[in-house]
GROMACS .gro file of C-alpha atoms in nm:
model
  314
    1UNK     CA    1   0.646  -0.093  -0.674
    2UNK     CA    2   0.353  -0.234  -0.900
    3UNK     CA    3   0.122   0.057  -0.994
    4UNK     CA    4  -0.089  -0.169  -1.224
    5UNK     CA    5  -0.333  -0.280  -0.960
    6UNK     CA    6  -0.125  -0.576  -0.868
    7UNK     CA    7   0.044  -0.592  -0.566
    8UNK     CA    8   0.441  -0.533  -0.559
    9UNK     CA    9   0.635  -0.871  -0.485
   10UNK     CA   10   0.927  -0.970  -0.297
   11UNK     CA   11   1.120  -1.254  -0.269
   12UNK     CA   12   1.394  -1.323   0.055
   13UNK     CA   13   1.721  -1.426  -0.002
   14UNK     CA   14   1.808  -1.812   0.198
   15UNK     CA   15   2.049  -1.669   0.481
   16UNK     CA   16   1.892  -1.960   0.687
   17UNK     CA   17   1.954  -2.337   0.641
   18UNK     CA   18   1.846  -2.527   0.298
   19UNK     CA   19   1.619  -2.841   0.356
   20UNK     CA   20   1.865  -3.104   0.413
   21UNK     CA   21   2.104  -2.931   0.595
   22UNK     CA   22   2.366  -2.673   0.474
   23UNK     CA   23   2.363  -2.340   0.326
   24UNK     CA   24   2.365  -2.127   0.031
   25UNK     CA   25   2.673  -1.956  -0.060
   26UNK     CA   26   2.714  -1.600  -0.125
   27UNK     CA   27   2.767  -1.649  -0.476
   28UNK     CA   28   2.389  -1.899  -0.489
   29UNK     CA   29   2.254  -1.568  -0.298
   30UNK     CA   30   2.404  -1.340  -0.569
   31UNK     CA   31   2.301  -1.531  -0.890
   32UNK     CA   32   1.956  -1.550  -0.703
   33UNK     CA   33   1.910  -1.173  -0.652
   34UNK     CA   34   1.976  -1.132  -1.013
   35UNK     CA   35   1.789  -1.416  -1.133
   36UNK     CA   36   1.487  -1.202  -0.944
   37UNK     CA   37   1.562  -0.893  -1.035
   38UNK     CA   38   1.568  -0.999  -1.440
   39UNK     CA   39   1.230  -1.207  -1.342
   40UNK     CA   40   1.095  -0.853  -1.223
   41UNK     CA   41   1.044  -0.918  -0.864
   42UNK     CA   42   1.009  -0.623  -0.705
   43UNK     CA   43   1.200  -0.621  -0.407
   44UNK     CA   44   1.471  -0.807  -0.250
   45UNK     CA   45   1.494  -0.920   0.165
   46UNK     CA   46   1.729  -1.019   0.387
   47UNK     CA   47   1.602  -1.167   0.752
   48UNK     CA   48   1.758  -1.025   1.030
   49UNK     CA   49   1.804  -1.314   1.292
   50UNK     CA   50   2.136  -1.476   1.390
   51UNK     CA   51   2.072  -1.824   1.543
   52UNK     CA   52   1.707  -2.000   1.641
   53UNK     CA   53   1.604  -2.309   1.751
   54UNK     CA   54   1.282  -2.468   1.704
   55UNK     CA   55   1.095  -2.770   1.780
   56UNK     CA   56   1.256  -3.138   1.632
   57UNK     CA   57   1.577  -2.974   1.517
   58UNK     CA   58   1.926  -2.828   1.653
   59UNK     CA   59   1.990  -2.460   1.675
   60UNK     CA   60   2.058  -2.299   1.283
   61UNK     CA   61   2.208  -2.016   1.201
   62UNK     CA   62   2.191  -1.676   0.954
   63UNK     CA   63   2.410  -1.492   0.768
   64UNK     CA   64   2.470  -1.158   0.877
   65UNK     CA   65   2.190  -0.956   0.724
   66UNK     CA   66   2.365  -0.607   0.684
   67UNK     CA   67   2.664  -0.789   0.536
   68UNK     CA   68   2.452  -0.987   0.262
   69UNK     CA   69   2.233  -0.644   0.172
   70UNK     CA   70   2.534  -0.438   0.126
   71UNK     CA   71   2.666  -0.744  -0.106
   72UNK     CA   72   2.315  -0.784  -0.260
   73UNK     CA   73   2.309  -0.371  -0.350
   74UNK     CA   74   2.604  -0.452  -0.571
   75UNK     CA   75   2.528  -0.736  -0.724
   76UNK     CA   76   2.195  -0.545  -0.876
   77UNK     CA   77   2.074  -0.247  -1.009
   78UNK     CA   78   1.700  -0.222  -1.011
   79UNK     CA   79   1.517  -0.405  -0.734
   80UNK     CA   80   1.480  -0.264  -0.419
   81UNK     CA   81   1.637  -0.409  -0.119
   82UNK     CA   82   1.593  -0.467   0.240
   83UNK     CA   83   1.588  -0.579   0.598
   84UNK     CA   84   1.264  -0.838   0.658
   85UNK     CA   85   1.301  -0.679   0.931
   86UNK     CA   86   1.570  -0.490   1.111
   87UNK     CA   87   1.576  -0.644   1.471
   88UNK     CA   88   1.601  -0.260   1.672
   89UNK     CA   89   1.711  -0.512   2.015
   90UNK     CA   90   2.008  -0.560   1.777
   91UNK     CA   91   2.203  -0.216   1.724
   92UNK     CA   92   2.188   0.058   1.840
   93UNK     CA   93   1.892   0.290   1.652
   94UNK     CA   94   2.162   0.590   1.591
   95UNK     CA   95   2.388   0.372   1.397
   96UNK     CA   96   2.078   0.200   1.251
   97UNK     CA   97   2.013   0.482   1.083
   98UNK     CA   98   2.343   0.575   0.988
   99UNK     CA   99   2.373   0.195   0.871
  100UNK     CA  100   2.065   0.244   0.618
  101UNK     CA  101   2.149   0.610   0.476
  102UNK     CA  102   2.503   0.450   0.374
  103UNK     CA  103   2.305   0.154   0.239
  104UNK     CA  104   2.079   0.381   0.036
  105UNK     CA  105   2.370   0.554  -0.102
  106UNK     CA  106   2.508   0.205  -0.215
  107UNK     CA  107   2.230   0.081  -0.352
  108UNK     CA  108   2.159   0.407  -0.561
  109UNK     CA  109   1.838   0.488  -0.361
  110UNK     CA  110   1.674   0.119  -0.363
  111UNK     CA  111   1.635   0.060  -0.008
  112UNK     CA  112   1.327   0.019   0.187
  113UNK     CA  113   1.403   0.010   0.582
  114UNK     CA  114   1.183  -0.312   0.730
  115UNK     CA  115   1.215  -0.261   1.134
  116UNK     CA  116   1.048  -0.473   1.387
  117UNK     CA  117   1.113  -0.506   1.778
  118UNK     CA  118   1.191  -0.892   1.793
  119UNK     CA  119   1.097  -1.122   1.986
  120UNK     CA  120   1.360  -1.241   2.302
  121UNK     CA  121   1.050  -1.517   2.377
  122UNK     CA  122   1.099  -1.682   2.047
  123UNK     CA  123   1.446  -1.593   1.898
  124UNK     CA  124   1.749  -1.728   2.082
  125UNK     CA  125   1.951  -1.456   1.878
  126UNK     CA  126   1.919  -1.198   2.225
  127UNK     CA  127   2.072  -1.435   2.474
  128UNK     CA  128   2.316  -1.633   2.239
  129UNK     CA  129   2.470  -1.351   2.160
  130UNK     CA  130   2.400  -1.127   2.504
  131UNK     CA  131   2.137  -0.833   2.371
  132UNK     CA  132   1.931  -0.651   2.666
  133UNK     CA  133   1.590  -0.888   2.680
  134UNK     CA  134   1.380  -0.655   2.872
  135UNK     CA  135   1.092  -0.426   2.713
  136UNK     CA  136   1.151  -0.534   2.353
  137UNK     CA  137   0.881  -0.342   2.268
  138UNK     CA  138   0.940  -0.058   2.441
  139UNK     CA  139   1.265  -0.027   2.355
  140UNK     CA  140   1.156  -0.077   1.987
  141UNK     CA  141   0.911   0.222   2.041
  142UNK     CA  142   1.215   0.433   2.151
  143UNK     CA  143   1.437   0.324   1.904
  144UNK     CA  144   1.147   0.329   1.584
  145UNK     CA  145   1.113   0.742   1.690
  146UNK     CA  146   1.471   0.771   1.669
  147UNK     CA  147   1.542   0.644   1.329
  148UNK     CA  148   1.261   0.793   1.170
  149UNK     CA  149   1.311   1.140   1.266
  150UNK     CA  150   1.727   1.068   1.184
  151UNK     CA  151   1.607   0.992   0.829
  152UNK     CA  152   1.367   1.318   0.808
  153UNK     CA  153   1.436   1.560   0.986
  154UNK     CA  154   1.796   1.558   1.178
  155UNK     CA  155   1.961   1.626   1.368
  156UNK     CA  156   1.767   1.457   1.648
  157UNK     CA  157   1.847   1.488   2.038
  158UNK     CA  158   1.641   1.202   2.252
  159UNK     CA  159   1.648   1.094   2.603
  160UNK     CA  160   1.412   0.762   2.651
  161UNK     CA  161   1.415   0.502   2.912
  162UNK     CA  162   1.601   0.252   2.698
  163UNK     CA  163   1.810   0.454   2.416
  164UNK     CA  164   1.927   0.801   2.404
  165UNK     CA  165   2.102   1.071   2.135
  166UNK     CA  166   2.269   1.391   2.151
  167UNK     CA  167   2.263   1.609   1.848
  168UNK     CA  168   2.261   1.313   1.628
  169UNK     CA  169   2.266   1.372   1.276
  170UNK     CA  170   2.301   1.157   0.937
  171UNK     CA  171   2.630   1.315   0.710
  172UNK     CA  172   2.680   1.261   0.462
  173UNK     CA  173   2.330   1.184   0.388
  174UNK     CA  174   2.241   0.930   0.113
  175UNK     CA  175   2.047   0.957  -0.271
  176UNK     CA  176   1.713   1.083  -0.068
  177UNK     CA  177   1.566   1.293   0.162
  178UNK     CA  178   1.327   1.008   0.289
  179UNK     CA  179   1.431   0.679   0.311
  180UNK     CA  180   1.063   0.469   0.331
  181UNK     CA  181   1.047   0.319   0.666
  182UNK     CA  182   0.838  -0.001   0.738
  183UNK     CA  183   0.757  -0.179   1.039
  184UNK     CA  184   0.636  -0.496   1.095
  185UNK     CA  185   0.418  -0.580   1.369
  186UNK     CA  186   0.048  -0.736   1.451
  187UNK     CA  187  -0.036  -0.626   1.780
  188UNK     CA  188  -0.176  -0.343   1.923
  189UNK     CA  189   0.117  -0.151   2.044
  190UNK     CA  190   0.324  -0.222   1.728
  191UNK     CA  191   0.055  -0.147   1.489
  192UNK     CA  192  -0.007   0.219   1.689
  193UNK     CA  193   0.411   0.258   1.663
  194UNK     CA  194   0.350   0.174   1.281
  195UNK     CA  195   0.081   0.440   1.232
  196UNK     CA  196   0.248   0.706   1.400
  197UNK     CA  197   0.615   0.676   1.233
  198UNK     CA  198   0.589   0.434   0.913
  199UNK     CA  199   0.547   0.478   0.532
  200UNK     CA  200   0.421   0.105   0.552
  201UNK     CA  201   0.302  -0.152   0.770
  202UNK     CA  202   0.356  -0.508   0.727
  203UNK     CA  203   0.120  -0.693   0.885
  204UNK     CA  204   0.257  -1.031   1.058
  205UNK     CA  205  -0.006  -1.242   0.925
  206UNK     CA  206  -0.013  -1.510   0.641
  207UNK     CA  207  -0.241  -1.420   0.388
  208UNK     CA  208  -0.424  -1.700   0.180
  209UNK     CA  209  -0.673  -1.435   0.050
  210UNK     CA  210  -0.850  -1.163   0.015
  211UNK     CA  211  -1.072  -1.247   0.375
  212UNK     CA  212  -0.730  -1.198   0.545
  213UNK     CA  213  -0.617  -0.889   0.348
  214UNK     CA  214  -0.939  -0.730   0.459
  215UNK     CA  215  -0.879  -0.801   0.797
  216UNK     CA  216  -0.504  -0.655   0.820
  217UNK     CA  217  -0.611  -0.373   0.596
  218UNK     CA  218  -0.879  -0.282   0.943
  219UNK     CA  219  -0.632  -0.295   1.172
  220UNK     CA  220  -0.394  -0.087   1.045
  221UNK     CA  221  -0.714   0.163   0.952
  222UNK     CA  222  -0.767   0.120   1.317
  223UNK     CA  223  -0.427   0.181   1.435
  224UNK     CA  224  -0.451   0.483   1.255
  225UNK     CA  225  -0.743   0.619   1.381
  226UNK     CA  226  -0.625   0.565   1.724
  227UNK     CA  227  -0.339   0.798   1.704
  228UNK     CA  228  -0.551   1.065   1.476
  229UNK     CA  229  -0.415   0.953   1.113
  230UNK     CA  230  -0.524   0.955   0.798
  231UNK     CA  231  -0.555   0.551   0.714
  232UNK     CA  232  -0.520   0.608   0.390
  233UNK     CA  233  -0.136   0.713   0.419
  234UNK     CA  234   0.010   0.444   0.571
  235UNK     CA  235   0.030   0.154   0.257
  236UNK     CA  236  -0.055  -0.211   0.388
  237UNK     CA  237   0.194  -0.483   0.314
  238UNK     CA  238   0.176  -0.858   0.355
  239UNK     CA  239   0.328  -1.178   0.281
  240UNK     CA  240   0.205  -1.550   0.188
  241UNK     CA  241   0.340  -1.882   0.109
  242UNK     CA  242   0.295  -2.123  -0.193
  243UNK     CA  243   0.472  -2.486  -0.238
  244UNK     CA  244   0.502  -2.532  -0.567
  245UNK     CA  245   0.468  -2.819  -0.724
  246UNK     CA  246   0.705  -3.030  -0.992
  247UNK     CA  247   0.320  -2.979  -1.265
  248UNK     CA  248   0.374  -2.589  -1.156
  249UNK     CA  249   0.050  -2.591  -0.989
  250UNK     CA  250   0.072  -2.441  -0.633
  251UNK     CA  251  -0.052  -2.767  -0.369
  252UNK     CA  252  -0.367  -2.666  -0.143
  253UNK     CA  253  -0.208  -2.625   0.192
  254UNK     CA  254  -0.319  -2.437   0.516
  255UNK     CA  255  -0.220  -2.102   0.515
  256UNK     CA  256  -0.064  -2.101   0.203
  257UNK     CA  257  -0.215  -1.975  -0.167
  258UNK     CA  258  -0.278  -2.240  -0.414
  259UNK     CA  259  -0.386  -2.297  -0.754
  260UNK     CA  260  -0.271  -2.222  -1.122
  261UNK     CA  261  -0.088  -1.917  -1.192
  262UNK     CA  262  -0.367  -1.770  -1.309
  263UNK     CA  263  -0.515  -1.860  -1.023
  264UNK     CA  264  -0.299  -1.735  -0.761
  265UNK     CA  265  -0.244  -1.453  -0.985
  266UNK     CA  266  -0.646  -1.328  -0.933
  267UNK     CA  267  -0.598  -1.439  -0.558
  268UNK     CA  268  -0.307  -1.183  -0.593
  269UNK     CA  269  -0.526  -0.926  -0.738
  270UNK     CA  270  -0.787  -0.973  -0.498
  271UNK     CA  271  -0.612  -0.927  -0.257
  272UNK     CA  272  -0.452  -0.615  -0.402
  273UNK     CA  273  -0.810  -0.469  -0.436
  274UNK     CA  274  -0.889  -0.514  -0.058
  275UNK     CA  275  -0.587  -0.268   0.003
  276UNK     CA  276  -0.282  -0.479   0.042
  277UNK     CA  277   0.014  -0.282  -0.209
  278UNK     CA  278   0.311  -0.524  -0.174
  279UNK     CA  279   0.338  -0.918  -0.064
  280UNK     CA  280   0.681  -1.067  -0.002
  281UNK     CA  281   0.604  -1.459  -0.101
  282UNK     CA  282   0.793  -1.739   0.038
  283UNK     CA  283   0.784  -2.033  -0.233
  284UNK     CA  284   0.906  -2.366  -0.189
  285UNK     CA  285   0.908  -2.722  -0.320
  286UNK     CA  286   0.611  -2.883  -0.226
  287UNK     CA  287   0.806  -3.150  -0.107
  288UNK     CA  288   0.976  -2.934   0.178
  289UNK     CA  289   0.775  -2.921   0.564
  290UNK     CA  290   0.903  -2.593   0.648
  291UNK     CA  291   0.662  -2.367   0.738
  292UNK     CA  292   0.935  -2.083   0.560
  293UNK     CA  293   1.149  -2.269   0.270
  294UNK     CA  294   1.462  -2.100   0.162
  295UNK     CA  295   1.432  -2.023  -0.154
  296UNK     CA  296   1.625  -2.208  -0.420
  297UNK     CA  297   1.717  -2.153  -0.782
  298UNK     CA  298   1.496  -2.441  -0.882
  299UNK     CA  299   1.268  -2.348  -0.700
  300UNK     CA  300   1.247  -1.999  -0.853
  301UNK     CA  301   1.214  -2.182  -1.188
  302UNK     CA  302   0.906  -2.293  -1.059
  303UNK     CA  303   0.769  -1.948  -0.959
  304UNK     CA  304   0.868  -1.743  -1.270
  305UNK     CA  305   0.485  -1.894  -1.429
  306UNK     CA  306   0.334  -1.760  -1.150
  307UNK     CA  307   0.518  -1.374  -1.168
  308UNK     CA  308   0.436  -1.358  -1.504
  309UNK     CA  309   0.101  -1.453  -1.471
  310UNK     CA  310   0.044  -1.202  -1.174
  311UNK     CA  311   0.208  -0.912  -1.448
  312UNK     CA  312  -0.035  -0.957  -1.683
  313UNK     CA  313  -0.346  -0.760  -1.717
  314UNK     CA  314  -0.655  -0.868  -1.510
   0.00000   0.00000   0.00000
């Protein structure tokens, strides 16, 4: 990731509906992950849902997220890639880990292992497609323990409430020793699951600026200290939104950043300096309501300004 005091960026491929209906192809996805990857985006995400419904509009869809990293892996050769986040309610945490050591062999060592527990509440994903409802988060502390220790230190026997293994190990085993493990979470038990077993923490929380990196930045220090670790080795990762506009200025919105590219670019930096190392960025037109645009290629067009301005120095 960035080491020049700005924070790494990543970008998520559109497995979800473009405004207006319909969706990308596999070969828009592909010319988009190496659109970002020669723009120097730092890392590349898939979302891991597979059908939602929300307020004013019929249930959408997702392509498979697995399917479009594995296909993302090959289409590039630098940018890291992964799961924004891996659902653990959606496969079983043995084969999840099994799943990303072949991925990291594929991709040469590039990916980075998001995992989050899901929500059954919000995401009709669980009963659409008939996945166990009960004690997400539970389940995802089970499962979170698993994985981990598959990827460290295997082979790994576990009997929990929800999952279990038996002498499970990972062979062969991929490019690394560690694949970096990151969960995303923002309350208490999920932050405390983070702290105990993750490389990173992304905090589920929109930041506009550095106010709100400060505040996820304390809670993971808090998390930390509630489970006796060091706060300062667990890295604290975001993610924001910006609607660009058609003048490439990014429109004042709530909850979104907004300015100039030099502007957002020293909101960037600012909010890199109150302890935040990566942001994954969601831009879209301005024209678009959604809360989370897919990304488009024109839209990209419109962000490249705004990565270049964040790369130079501050």
């Amino acid at each position: 990731m960035a080491d020049d005091g700005t924070p790494g960026i990543g970008l998520t491929l559109p497995t979800w509906p473009l405004r207006g209906g319909g969706y990308a192809s596999w070969r828009d996805m592909r010319q988009l992950a190496r659109d970002a990857e020669a723009l120097g985006v730092d890392t590349l995400w898939v979302s891991d849902h597979l059908q939602r419904r929300v307020a004013g509009r019929a249930p959408f869809g997702f392509w498979e997220c697995w399917t479009i990293l594995t296909a993302a892996a090959e289409a590039t050769s630098r940018i890291a890639i992964g799961p924004y986040v891996a659902n653990t309610g959606f496969r079983n945490p043995g084969l999840l880990a099994r799943m990303a050591a072949t991925l990291d062999e594929v991709s040469g060592g590039r990916l980075v292992l998001g995992l989050g527990s899901g929500n059954p509440a919000t995401d009709e994903s669980w009963r659409a497609f008939g996945f166990e409802t009960a004690a997400p988060v539970s389940r995802f502390e089970e499962s979170v323990e698993i994985i981990a220790r598959l990827l460290r230190e295997p082979p790994v026997t576990f009997q929990g409430e929800h999952v279990r293994t038996d002498g499970a190990d990972i062979l062969p085993r991929g490019p690394r020793d560690r694949v970096p493990v990151w969960i995303g979470g923002k309350g208490e038990r999920t932050l405390a699951i983070a702290a105990r077993w993750a490389d990173a923490v992304n905090v589920n929380v929109a930041l506009t600026g550095a106010g709100d990196a400060r505040a996820i930045v304390s809670r993971a220090a808090a998390a930390c200290e509630r489970v006796g670790r060091d706060p300062a080795t667990l890295a604290v990762t975001g993610w924001a939104r910006l609607a660009l506009g058609a003048d490439g200025i990014a429109v004042e919105r709530e909850g979104r950043l907004a300015g100039s590219p030099a502007e957002v670019a020293a909101t960037f930096r600012a909010i890199r300096a109150a302890g935040v190392t990566h942001l994954t960025l969601y831009p879209g037109d301005a024209e678009d309501p959604s809360p989370l645009p897919a990304l488009t290629a024109p839209v990209l067009e419109r962000f490249a300004p705004f990565l270049e301005a964040l790369r130079l120095p501050g």
